[in-house]
Amino acid sequence: MFDFLDSGQYDLLGAFWVTAQLALYSAIGSLIWGTALAAMRVSPVPLMRTFGTTYVNLVRNTPLTVVIVACSFGLDQTLGITLGADSSEDIGFRLAILGLVAYTGTFVCEALRSGINTVPTGQAEAGRALGLSFTQVLTLVVLPQAFRAAVTPLANVLIALTKNTTVAAAIGAAEAALLMKDMIENEADALFVVFALFAFGFMVLTLPTGLFLGWAAKRLAVKR
Amino acid sequence: MKLRKISAAASAAVVLALTATACGSGSDSGSNGDKINIGIKFDQPGMGLKTPDGTYTGFDVDVARYVAKELGYPEDKINWKQAPSAERENMIKNGDVKYIVGTYSITEKRLKEVDFAGPYFVAHQDLLVRADDNSITKVEDLNSKKLCSVAGSTSAQNVRDKLAPKADLRQLGGYSECLTGLENKSVDALTTDATILAGYAAQKEHQGKFKLAGLSLSDEKYGIGLKKGDADLKGKINKALEKMISDGTWDKLVKQHFGPSGYKNDPAPKIAG
């Protein structure tokens, strides 16, 4: 049943390794970008608030495929922006990370904002009363607690992100979904095995993430 | 707050509209009534294409029409169904379609799951290049080129694994996306079966911009996929195909669909029977 895997024709682990890398880099990128967006959305500067709100609502409601394909179409093929990569596979990989960060950042932002809402307003007011600036209140008082409260929603975002990396196959990043397309084309007699194999592969990636972060969420939660 | 009410009303309207159209487009399933379900591609100009006004054109479509007519189903008794590559075997096995005519290459793995009538056409993998580009004349030229093909397709795998492992291969979601890159010079050539390339080159908006490089990189025998073990249907379809070739319809259709691109096709294949 799995004999097509022994032919040496497919690099299954390699493909899932690219998926894991995509997920990891995008996760780091979107955590940074999402935090920046959240900071903008709670900042006292109206212009930044407007930008944050508009960006989040615009990108969050655009299908991911459109975002990713737009990166390939608009940036690479039309404007020639390749993010310093030479080969097509690298271009696809980097542009996919860009698209995933732009998209997932909005969800990180909203998860963080929900975390910020768990911090009693009195704390921010107390900080201001002590003479702390907005940045100080945010980074020293509010965000550390917000992150601890937002672990569970952030874990959801991370799991969704891991699965969303499959969309990167649309612009030629050599990850798991692309290999699956190869297999579907060649192994017409084992389609369900192929699907099951990839479903299993993604569970191997996401289940431990979910379990670990669920445990971490309990440990880190601020007891009030 | 007024805005919120308006947006709620608007979204409700959208949802209603969507459900209404979903109800309207219901179709009758089962191929055993007085209608016949035929699987084709909806997105390949020259082979099988659904036009914006809801009609279907292409070589595969005309072959399917001819065969259906020979089986006793005129045009108005045909239900066209989209048969994406990944779903073809299952559509046949589940009986969703009687047969599939959709750039369906006969391969050993597929023969384990379905039977094929034909082949009705032999296509070769080729390259589509910009009309003013003469730098590709043989396979070895490809190694220094930027190629584009559809992710996961046989053509893409051929280039990557056998023909030109050193070539920079871009794998995208569809051929039209590759064409944009070809036009903007971010890739040098689009590779897949010559039939499909010819279809794109012959499209009105692309005429004169692209040409086929004329390399025969592989042989793809297109067959008509049908349920495994249905020898009766296979025999009937093969007879229809033979008639189509002998009465000159085959030549006429080839000329009609691939002629404008200057594509030189192989002579009609021998039906295996």
Short mmCIF file of C-alpha atoms in Angstrom, two decimals:
data_model
loop_
_atom_site.label_atom_id
_atom_site.label_comp_id
_atom_site.label_asym_id
_atom_site.label_seq_id
_atom_site.Cartn_x
_atom_site.Cartn_y
_atom_site.Cartn_z
CA MET A 1 0.00 0.00 0.00
CA PHE A 2 2.82 2.39 0.85
CA ASP A 3 5.19 0.90 -1.74
CA PHE A 4 5.28 4.15 -3.74
CA LEU A 5 7.12 5.72 -0.80
CA ASP A 6 9.96 3.20 -1.10
CA SER A 7 10.69 4.07 -4.72
CA GLY A 8 12.93 6.93 -3.61
CA GLN A 9 11.01 9.23 -5.93
CA TYR A 10 9.52 11.35 -3.15
CA ASP A 11 11.26 13.23 -0.38
CA LEU A 12 8.45 13.20 2.17
CA LEU A 13 10.50 14.29 5.19
CA GLY A 14 12.16 17.03 3.16
CA ALA A 15 8.79 18.40 2.12
CA PHE A 16 7.47 18.43 5.68
CA TRP A 17 10.70 20.04 6.82
CA VAL A 18 10.02 22.92 4.40
CA THR A 19 6.48 23.13 5.80
CA ALA A 20 7.87 23.29 9.34
CA GLN A 21 10.33 26.00 8.31
CA LEU A 22 7.59 28.01 6.61
CA ALA A 23 5.46 27.74 9.73
CA LEU A 24 8.32 28.66 12.06
CA TYR A 25 9.57 31.72 10.17
CA SER A 26 6.03 32.92 9.52
CA ALA A 27 5.17 32.42 13.19
CA ILE A 28 8.09 34.55 14.34
CA GLY A 29 7.37 37.20 11.72
CA SER A 30 3.66 37.39 12.45
CA LEU A 31 4.25 37.51 16.21
CA ILE A 32 6.39 40.61 15.73
CA TRP A 33 4.12 42.21 13.14
CA GLY A 34 1.00 41.29 15.12
CA THR A 35 2.42 42.85 18.31
CA ALA A 36 3.24 46.01 16.40
CA LEU A 37 -0.30 46.10 14.99
CA ALA A 38 -1.81 45.57 18.44
CA ALA A 39 0.33 48.37 19.83
CA MET A 40 -0.93 50.63 17.05
CA ARG A 41 -4.54 49.72 17.71
CA VAL A 42 -4.32 50.68 21.41
CA SER A 43 -2.00 53.65 20.92
CA PRO A 44 -3.11 57.22 21.70
CA VAL A 45 -2.16 58.40 18.18
CA PRO A 46 -5.31 58.53 16.00
CA LEU A 47 -3.39 58.01 12.74
CA MET A 48 -1.78 54.80 13.99
CA ARG A 49 -5.09 53.55 15.34
CA THR A 50 -6.76 54.18 11.99
CA PHE A 51 -3.95 52.43 10.13
CA GLY A 52 -4.03 49.43 12.46
CA THR A 53 -7.79 49.06 12.29
CA THR A 54 -7.95 49.48 8.52
CA TYR A 55 -5.08 47.08 7.89
CA VAL A 56 -6.46 44.38 10.18
CA ASN A 57 -9.95 44.56 8.75
CA LEU A 58 -8.72 44.66 5.18
CA VAL A 59 -6.18 41.82 5.32
CA ARG A 60 -8.09 39.62 7.75
CA ASN A 61 -11.05 39.55 5.39
CA THR A 62 -9.03 38.81 2.25
CA PRO A 63 -8.69 35.11 1.39
CA LEU A 64 -5.18 33.85 2.08
CA THR A 65 -4.85 32.44 -1.43
CA VAL A 66 -5.46 35.91 -2.83
CA VAL A 67 -2.83 37.41 -0.52
CA ILE A 68 -0.22 34.79 -1.44
CA VAL A 69 -0.90 34.79 -5.15
CA ALA A 70 -0.87 38.59 -5.11
CA CYS A 71 2.63 38.42 -3.60
CA SER A 72 3.78 36.22 -6.47
CA PHE A 73 1.85 38.01 -9.20
CA GLY A 74 2.31 41.58 -8.13
CA LEU A 75 5.68 41.62 -6.42
CA ASP A 76 7.66 39.01 -8.31
CA GLN A 77 6.21 38.62 -11.78
CA THR A 78 5.16 42.19 -12.40
CA LEU A 79 7.47 44.35 -10.28
CA GLY A 80 10.42 41.96 -10.21
CA ILE A 81 10.80 42.05 -6.40
CA THR A 82 12.36 38.72 -5.42
CA LEU A 83 13.52 39.48 -1.85
CA GLY A 84 17.11 38.64 -2.79
CA ALA A 85 16.43 35.06 -3.86
CA ASP A 86 17.85 33.58 -7.06
CA SER A 87 16.01 30.34 -7.72
CA SER A 88 12.28 30.09 -8.23
CA GLU A 89 11.86 27.82 -5.24
CA ASP A 90 13.52 30.35 -2.93
CA ILE A 91 11.46 33.18 -4.36
CA GLY A 92 8.30 31.18 -3.73
CA PHE A 93 9.44 30.34 -0.20
CA ARG A 94 10.28 33.92 0.78
CA LEU A 95 7.22 35.47 -0.82
CA ALA A 96 5.06 32.86 0.88
CA ILE A 97 6.52 33.86 4.26
CA LEU A 98 5.84 37.51 3.45
CA GLY A 99 2.23 36.73 2.57
CA LEU A 100 1.72 34.49 5.61
CA VAL A 101 3.17 37.13 7.96
CA ALA A 102 1.00 39.88 6.46
CA TYR A 103 -2.09 37.68 6.86
CA THR A 104 -1.44 35.91 10.18
CA GLY A 105 -0.23 39.14 11.82
CA THR A 106 -3.84 40.37 11.84
CA PHE A 107 -5.00 37.35 13.83
CA VAL A 108 -2.09 37.65 16.25
CA CYS A 109 -3.02 41.31 16.71
CA GLU A 110 -6.61 40.48 17.56
CA ALA A 111 -5.61 37.64 19.91
CA LEU A 112 -3.27 40.03 21.71
CA ARG A 113 -5.93 42.70 21.93
CA SER A 114 -8.17 40.19 23.67
CA GLY A 115 -5.25 39.56 26.04
CA ILE A 116 -4.87 43.26 26.66
CA ASN A 117 -8.54 43.44 27.61
CA THR A 118 -7.92 40.99 30.45
CA VAL A 119 -5.56 43.46 32.13
CA PRO A 120 -7.61 45.64 34.50
CA THR A 121 -7.72 49.28 33.34
CA GLY A 122 -6.68 50.33 36.83
CA GLN A 123 -3.17 48.99 36.19
CA ALA A 124 -2.62 51.15 33.13
CA GLU A 125 -4.05 54.14 34.99
CA ALA A 126 -1.79 53.43 37.95
CA GLY A 127 1.18 53.26 35.59
CA ARG A 128 0.27 56.60 34.07
CA ALA A 129 -0.20 58.10 37.50
CA LEU A 130 3.35 57.04 38.34
CA GLY A 131 4.55 59.01 35.32
CA LEU A 132 5.23 56.14 32.92
CA SER A 133 4.98 56.93 29.20
CA PHE A 134 2.61 55.02 26.88
CA THR A 135 5.45 52.81 25.65
CA GLN A 136 6.49 52.03 29.20
CA VAL A 137 2.96 51.21 30.32
CA LEU A 138 2.53 48.97 27.28
CA THR A 139 5.84 47.09 27.43
CA LEU A 140 6.30 46.91 31.20
CA VAL A 141 2.77 46.52 32.53
CA VAL A 142 0.19 45.57 29.94
CA LEU A 143 1.87 43.42 27.26
CA PRO A 144 3.62 40.93 29.58
CA GLN A 145 0.27 40.10 31.15
CA ALA A 146 -1.55 40.24 27.83
CA PHE A 147 0.79 37.64 26.30
CA ARG A 148 0.28 35.30 29.23
CA ALA A 149 -3.47 35.56 28.86
CA ALA A 150 -3.36 35.18 25.09
CA VAL A 151 -1.45 31.90 24.89
CA THR A 152 -4.54 29.84 24.07
CA PRO A 153 -5.80 32.03 21.21
CA LEU A 154 -2.22 32.37 19.93
CA ALA A 155 -1.92 28.56 19.89
CA ASN A 156 -5.03 28.48 17.72
CA VAL A 157 -3.45 30.97 15.37
CA LEU A 158 -0.24 28.94 15.22
CA ILE A 159 -2.08 25.72 14.37
CA ALA A 160 -4.10 27.51 11.70
CA LEU A 161 -0.87 28.99 10.36
CA THR A 162 0.78 25.58 10.12
CA LYS A 163 -2.08 24.30 8.01
CA ASN A 164 -2.28 27.53 6.02
CA THR A 165 1.28 26.96 4.77
CA THR A 166 -0.25 24.54 2.26
CA VAL A 167 -1.43 27.55 0.30
CA ALA A 168 2.24 28.33 -0.44
CA ALA A 169 2.17 25.44 -2.92
CA ALA A 170 0.19 27.78 -5.18
CA ILE A 171 3.31 29.87 -5.77
CA GLY A 172 5.77 27.00 -5.91
CA ALA A 173 7.29 26.70 -2.44
CA ALA A 174 8.40 23.06 -2.30
CA GLU A 175 6.44 22.12 0.81
CA ALA A 176 4.15 19.23 1.71
CA ALA A 177 1.12 20.26 -0.35
CA LEU A 178 3.24 20.51 -3.49
CA LEU A 179 4.57 17.01 -2.95
CA MET A 180 1.01 15.86 -2.42
CA LYS A 181 0.08 17.29 -5.83
CA ASP A 182 2.99 15.33 -7.36
CA MET A 183 1.75 12.14 -5.73
CA ILE A 184 -1.87 12.69 -6.76
CA GLU A 185 -0.72 13.08 -10.36
CA ASN A 186 1.38 9.89 -10.32
CA GLU A 187 -0.30 7.53 -7.88
CA ALA A 188 -3.82 7.32 -9.19
CA ASP A 189 -4.22 3.90 -7.55
CA ALA A 190 -3.45 5.13 -4.02
CA LEU A 191 -5.23 8.48 -3.72
CA PHE A 192 -6.76 7.87 -0.31
CA VAL A 193 -3.48 6.61 1.08
CA VAL A 194 -1.82 9.81 -0.13
CA PHE A 195 -4.47 12.00 1.48
CA ALA A 196 -4.32 10.06 4.73
CA LEU A 197 -0.54 10.28 4.75
CA PHE A 198 -0.54 14.06 4.50
CA ALA A 199 -3.36 14.48 6.98
CA PHE A 200 -1.31 12.38 9.39
CA GLY A 201 1.82 14.42 8.70
CA PHE A 202 0.06 17.65 9.59
CA MET A 203 -1.33 16.12 12.78
CA VAL A 204 2.18 15.15 13.77
CA LEU A 205 3.10 18.80 13.42
CA THR A 206 0.07 20.40 15.04
CA LEU A 207 -1.09 18.01 17.78
CA PRO A 208 2.05 18.33 19.94
CA THR A 209 2.00 22.11 19.39
CA GLY A 210 -1.56 22.26 20.66
CA LEU A 211 -0.91 20.02 23.65
CA PHE A 212 2.24 21.86 24.67
CA LEU A 213 0.72 25.32 24.34
CA GLY A 214 -2.42 24.17 26.17
CA TRP A 215 -0.22 23.11 29.06
CA ALA A 216 1.78 26.33 28.84
CA ALA A 217 -1.40 28.42 28.84
CA LYS A 218 -2.42 26.89 32.19
CA ARG A 219 1.01 27.46 33.71
CA LEU A 220 1.36 31.02 32.48
CA ALA A 221 -2.14 32.34 33.11
CA VAL A 222 -2.21 35.29 35.47
CA LYS A 223 -4.20 34.20 38.51
CA ARG A 224 -6.60 36.91 39.48
CA MET B 1 -24.34 52.73 15.15
CA LYS B 2 -26.39 53.35 12.05
CA LEU B 3 -23.49 51.99 10.02
CA ARG B 4 -23.54 48.76 11.97
CA LYS B 5 -27.20 48.21 11.13
CA ILE B 6 -26.58 48.82 7.46
CA SER B 7 -23.66 46.41 7.32
CA ALA B 8 -25.70 43.75 9.11
CA ALA B 9 -28.49 44.16 6.58
CA ALA B 10 -26.01 44.02 3.71
CA SER B 11 -24.40 40.82 4.96
CA ALA B 12 -27.83 39.24 5.46
CA ALA B 13 -28.67 40.12 1.86
CA VAL B 14 -25.44 38.58 0.60
CA VAL B 15 -26.09 35.36 2.51
CA LEU B 16 -29.63 35.17 1.15
CA ALA B 17 -28.44 35.73 -2.39
CA LEU B 18 -25.83 32.99 -2.06
CA THR B 19 -28.27 30.41 -0.72
CA ALA B 20 -30.78 31.31 -3.42
CA THR B 21 -28.28 30.75 -6.23
CA ALA B 22 -27.09 27.55 -4.58
CA CYS B 23 -30.64 26.23 -4.75
CA GLY B 24 -31.07 27.30 -8.34
CA SER B 25 -28.03 25.52 -9.70
CA GLY B 26 -28.92 22.06 -8.45
CA SER B 27 -28.39 19.41 -11.11
CA ASP B 28 -29.69 15.93 -11.58
CA SER B 29 -27.17 13.22 -10.83
CA GLY B 30 -26.93 9.72 -12.20
CA SER B 31 -25.98 8.95 -15.76
CA ASN B 32 -28.63 6.35 -16.47
CA GLY B 33 -31.60 8.60 -17.18
CA ASP B 34 -32.15 9.92 -20.66
CA LYS B 35 -29.18 12.25 -20.14
CA ILE B 36 -25.49 11.42 -20.14
CA ASN B 37 -22.88 12.90 -17.80
CA ILE B 38 -19.53 13.59 -19.41
CA GLY B 39 -16.43 14.82 -17.59
CA ILE B 40 -14.26 17.47 -19.25
CA LYS B 41 -11.79 20.16 -18.24
CA PHE B 42 -13.32 23.61 -17.85
CA ASP B 43 -10.12 25.61 -17.85
CA GLN B 44 -7.97 24.60 -20.81
CA PRO B 45 -8.37 26.70 -23.94
CA GLY B 46 -8.17 24.60 -27.09
CA MET B 47 -8.99 21.37 -25.21
CA GLY B 48 -11.86 21.94 -22.82
CA LEU B 49 -13.01 25.43 -21.88
CA LYS B 50 -16.16 26.83 -20.33
CA THR B 51 -16.78 30.17 -21.95
CA PRO B 52 -18.31 33.08 -20.03
CA ASP B 53 -21.66 32.58 -21.80
CA GLY B 54 -21.90 28.99 -20.54
CA THR B 55 -21.02 27.06 -23.68
CA TYR B 56 -18.13 24.62 -23.96
CA THR B 57 -15.43 24.63 -26.60
CA GLY B 58 -12.27 22.70 -27.36
CA PHE B 59 -10.94 19.60 -29.04
CA ASP B 60 -11.75 17.31 -26.10
CA VAL B 61 -15.26 18.73 -25.92
CA ASP B 62 -15.87 18.12 -29.61
CA VAL B 63 -14.52 14.57 -29.34
CA ALA B 64 -16.85 13.99 -26.38
CA ARG B 65 -19.77 15.41 -28.38
CA TYR B 66 -19.03 13.18 -31.35
CA VAL B 67 -18.78 10.07 -29.20
CA ALA B 68 -21.99 10.96 -27.36
CA LYS B 69 -23.79 11.38 -30.67
CA GLU B 70 -22.60 7.94 -31.77
CA LEU B 71 -23.86 6.50 -28.47
CA GLY B 72 -27.25 8.04 -29.15
CA TYR B 73 -27.12 11.23 -27.10
CA PRO B 74 -27.54 14.49 -29.04
CA GLU B 75 -26.12 17.75 -27.70
CA ASP B 76 -29.13 18.62 -25.54
CA LYS B 77 -28.91 15.32 -23.66
CA ILE B 78 -25.38 15.98 -22.42
CA ASN B 79 -24.61 17.12 -18.88
CA TRP B 80 -21.10 18.55 -18.82
CA LYS B 81 -19.26 18.00 -15.55
CA GLN B 82 -15.96 19.50 -14.51
CA ALA B 83 -13.34 16.78 -14.00
CA PRO B 84 -10.25 18.20 -12.22
CA SER B 85 -7.17 16.00 -12.54
CA ALA B 86 -7.17 14.80 -8.93
CA GLU B 87 -10.81 13.67 -9.01
CA ARG B 88 -11.02 11.92 -12.35
CA GLU B 89 -10.62 8.34 -11.14
CA ASN B 90 -13.14 8.75 -8.33
CA MET B 91 -15.72 10.44 -10.56
CA ILE B 92 -15.57 7.44 -12.88
CA LYS B 93 -15.63 4.88 -10.07
CA ASN B 94 -18.59 6.53 -8.32
CA GLY B 95 -20.55 6.72 -11.55
CA ASP B 96 -20.75 10.54 -11.50
CA VAL B 97 -19.80 10.51 -15.16
CA LYS B 98 -20.13 7.97 -17.96
CA TYR B 99 -16.76 8.86 -19.40
CA ILE B 100 -14.09 11.58 -19.19
CA VAL B 101 -12.45 13.34 -22.11
CA GLY B 102 -10.03 15.74 -20.45
CA THR B 103 -6.35 15.58 -21.50
CA TYR B 104 -6.41 12.25 -19.71
CA SER B 105 -3.09 10.50 -20.42
CA ILE B 106 -3.08 6.72 -20.35
CA THR B 107 -0.67 5.55 -17.64
CA GLU B 108 -0.10 2.20 -15.95
CA LYS B 109 -1.16 3.45 -12.51
CA ARG B 110 -4.38 4.85 -13.91
CA LEU B 111 -5.12 1.61 -15.77
CA LYS B 112 -5.31 -0.11 -12.39
CA GLU B 113 -8.28 2.08 -11.49
CA VAL B 114 -10.10 2.83 -14.74
CA ASP B 115 -10.24 1.64 -18.34
CA PHE B 116 -9.35 3.77 -21.33
CA ALA B 117 -10.83 3.86 -24.81
CA GLY B 118 -8.61 5.21 -27.54
CA PRO B 119 -6.04 6.78 -27.56
CA TYR B 120 -7.63 9.49 -29.69
CA PHE B 121 -4.64 11.82 -29.69
CA VAL B 122 -0.90 11.68 -29.08
CA ALA B 123 0.51 14.86 -27.60
CA HIS B 124 4.06 15.80 -26.70
CA GLN B 125 5.41 17.93 -23.94
CA ASP B 126 6.63 21.17 -25.50
CA LEU B 127 7.57 24.72 -24.57
CA LEU B 128 5.82 28.00 -25.13
CA VAL B 129 8.22 30.91 -25.57
CA ARG B 130 7.93 34.57 -26.48
CA ALA B 131 7.54 35.03 -30.23
CA ASP B 132 10.91 36.78 -30.59
CA ASP B 133 12.86 34.19 -28.57
CA ASN B 134 14.87 31.68 -30.60
CA SER B 135 17.29 30.57 -27.89
CA ILE B 136 15.68 27.17 -27.20
CA THR B 137 16.31 24.61 -29.91
CA LYS B 138 17.19 21.45 -27.99
CA VAL B 139 16.63 19.93 -24.55
CA GLU B 140 20.08 20.91 -23.27
CA ASP B 141 19.23 24.59 -23.71
CA LEU B 142 16.72 24.27 -20.90
CA ASN B 143 19.24 23.89 -18.11
CA SER B 144 20.09 27.58 -18.19
CA LYS B 145 16.50 28.76 -18.49
CA LYS B 146 13.72 29.81 -16.20
CA LEU B 147 10.78 27.51 -16.80
CA CYS B 148 7.25 27.60 -15.50
CA SER B 149 4.64 24.90 -15.18
CA VAL B 150 1.67 23.90 -13.09
CA ALA B 151 2.51 22.58 -9.62
CA GLY B 152 2.47 18.79 -9.46
CA SER B 153 1.81 18.22 -13.16
CA THR B 154 3.57 15.43 -15.07
CA SER B 155 5.31 18.04 -17.22
CA ALA B 156 6.73 19.83 -14.19
CA GLN B 157 7.99 16.55 -12.75
CA ASN B 158 9.51 15.55 -16.10
CA VAL B 159 11.55 18.74 -16.25
CA ARG B 160 12.62 18.59 -12.63
CA ASP B 161 13.54 14.90 -12.48
CA LYS B 162 14.62 13.96 -16.01
CA LEU B 163 14.87 16.56 -18.74
CA ALA B 164 16.57 19.53 -17.16
CA PRO B 165 17.30 19.12 -13.44
CA LYS B 166 19.40 22.29 -13.43
CA ALA B 167 16.72 24.49 -14.91
CA ASP B 168 15.08 26.99 -12.60
CA LEU B 169 11.54 25.62 -12.44
CA ARG B 170 8.73 27.80 -11.20
CA GLN B 171 5.64 25.85 -10.15
CA LEU B 172 2.45 27.87 -10.06
CA GLY B 173 -1.23 27.16 -9.61
CA GLY B 174 -2.32 27.48 -13.24
CA TYR B 175 -1.07 28.05 -16.76
CA SER B 176 -2.51 31.57 -16.96
CA GLU B 177 -0.30 32.60 -14.04
CA CYS B 178 2.74 31.30 -15.90
CA LEU B 179 1.68 33.27 -18.98
CA THR B 180 1.82 36.53 -17.01
CA GLY B 181 5.38 35.70 -16.00
CA LEU B 182 6.26 34.78 -19.57
CA GLU B 183 4.90 38.06 -20.84
CA ASN B 184 6.80 40.07 -18.20
CA LYS B 185 9.98 38.09 -18.85
CA SER B 186 10.24 36.76 -15.31
CA VAL B 187 10.25 33.27 -16.88
CA ASP B 188 11.58 32.18 -20.28
CA ALA B 189 9.24 29.36 -21.15
CA LEU B 190 6.03 27.65 -20.11
CA THR B 191 6.09 23.89 -20.45
CA THR B 192 3.31 21.34 -20.68
CA ASP B 193 1.53 19.30 -23.38
CA ALA B 194 1.75 21.05 -26.75
CA THR B 195 -2.02 20.79 -27.15
CA ILE B 196 -2.65 22.97 -24.13
CA LEU B 197 0.09 25.40 -25.15
CA ALA B 198 -1.38 25.63 -28.63
CA GLY B 199 -4.75 26.44 -27.09
CA TYR B 200 -3.26 29.35 -25.15
CA ALA B 201 -1.20 30.60 -28.12
CA ALA B 202 -4.32 30.58 -30.30
CA GLN B 203 -6.41 32.65 -27.86
CA LYS B 204 -7.31 36.05 -29.27
CA GLU B 205 -5.58 38.06 -26.57
CA HIS B 206 -2.34 36.08 -26.97
CA GLN B 207 -2.12 35.76 -30.75
CA GLY B 208 1.29 36.72 -32.09
CA LYS B 209 2.86 37.06 -28.63
CA PHE B 210 3.95 33.47 -28.08
CA LYS B 211 5.06 30.51 -30.15
CA LEU B 212 5.78 26.82 -29.60
CA ALA B 213 9.43 25.81 -29.45
CA GLY B 214 8.63 22.59 -31.30
CA LEU B 215 10.45 20.11 -29.07
CA SER B 216 8.91 16.70 -28.44
CA LEU B 217 9.94 16.04 -24.87
CA SER B 218 7.55 13.18 -24.07
CA ASP B 219 4.64 11.20 -25.45
CA GLU B 220 1.25 11.58 -23.84
CA LYS B 221 -1.48 9.32 -25.18
CA TYR B 222 -4.85 10.85 -24.46
CA GLY B 223 -7.55 8.29 -23.80
CA ILE B 224 -11.21 8.41 -22.84
CA GLY B 225 -11.50 7.24 -19.25
CA LEU B 226 -14.40 4.96 -18.32
CA LYS B 227 -15.42 2.48 -15.65
CA LYS B 228 -13.11 -0.49 -15.25
CA GLY B 229 -14.45 -3.64 -16.89
CA ASP B 230 -17.12 -1.91 -18.97
CA ALA B 231 -16.02 -3.65 -22.20
CA ASP B 232 -19.29 -2.87 -23.93
CA LEU B 233 -18.92 0.90 -23.54
CA LYS B 234 -15.23 0.74 -24.37
CA GLY B 235 -15.97 -1.09 -27.62
CA LYS B 236 -18.67 1.42 -28.57
CA ILE B 237 -16.45 4.40 -27.87
CA ASN B 238 -13.57 2.88 -29.79
CA LYS B 239 -15.87 2.30 -32.75
CA ALA B 240 -17.03 5.91 -32.57
CA LEU B 241 -13.42 7.13 -32.47
CA GLU B 242 -12.51 5.00 -35.47
CA LYS B 243 -15.43 6.42 -37.40
CA MET B 244 -14.46 9.93 -36.38
CA ILE B 245 -10.96 9.47 -37.75
CA SER B 246 -12.03 7.74 -40.96
CA ASP B 247 -14.76 10.24 -41.89
CA GLY B 248 -12.39 13.20 -41.63
CA THR B 249 -13.98 14.83 -38.57
CA TRP B 250 -10.80 14.27 -36.58
CA ASP B 251 -8.66 16.20 -39.09
CA LYS B 252 -11.19 18.99 -39.25
CA LEU B 253 -11.31 19.37 -35.46
CA VAL B 254 -7.54 19.32 -35.10
CA LYS B 255 -7.22 22.02 -37.72
CA GLN B 256 -9.97 24.08 -36.13
CA HIS B 257 -8.56 24.02 -32.59
CA PHE B 258 -4.79 23.88 -33.04
CA GLY B 259 -4.37 25.36 -36.53
CA PRO B 260 -4.06 29.05 -35.55
CA SER B 261 -0.99 28.41 -33.39
CA GLY B 262 1.00 26.65 -36.10
CA TYR B 263 1.06 23.47 -34.04
CA LYS B 264 2.15 20.42 -36.04
CA ASN B 265 0.22 17.47 -34.69
CA ASP B 266 0.96 13.77 -35.06
CA PRO B 267 -1.28 11.82 -37.43
CA ALA B 268 -4.31 10.20 -35.84
CA PRO B 269 -3.27 7.32 -33.56
CA LYS B 270 -4.36 3.76 -34.10
CA ILE B 271 -7.26 2.89 -31.84
CA ALA B 272 -6.16 -0.01 -29.65
CA GLY B 273 -9.57 -1.72 -29.63
#
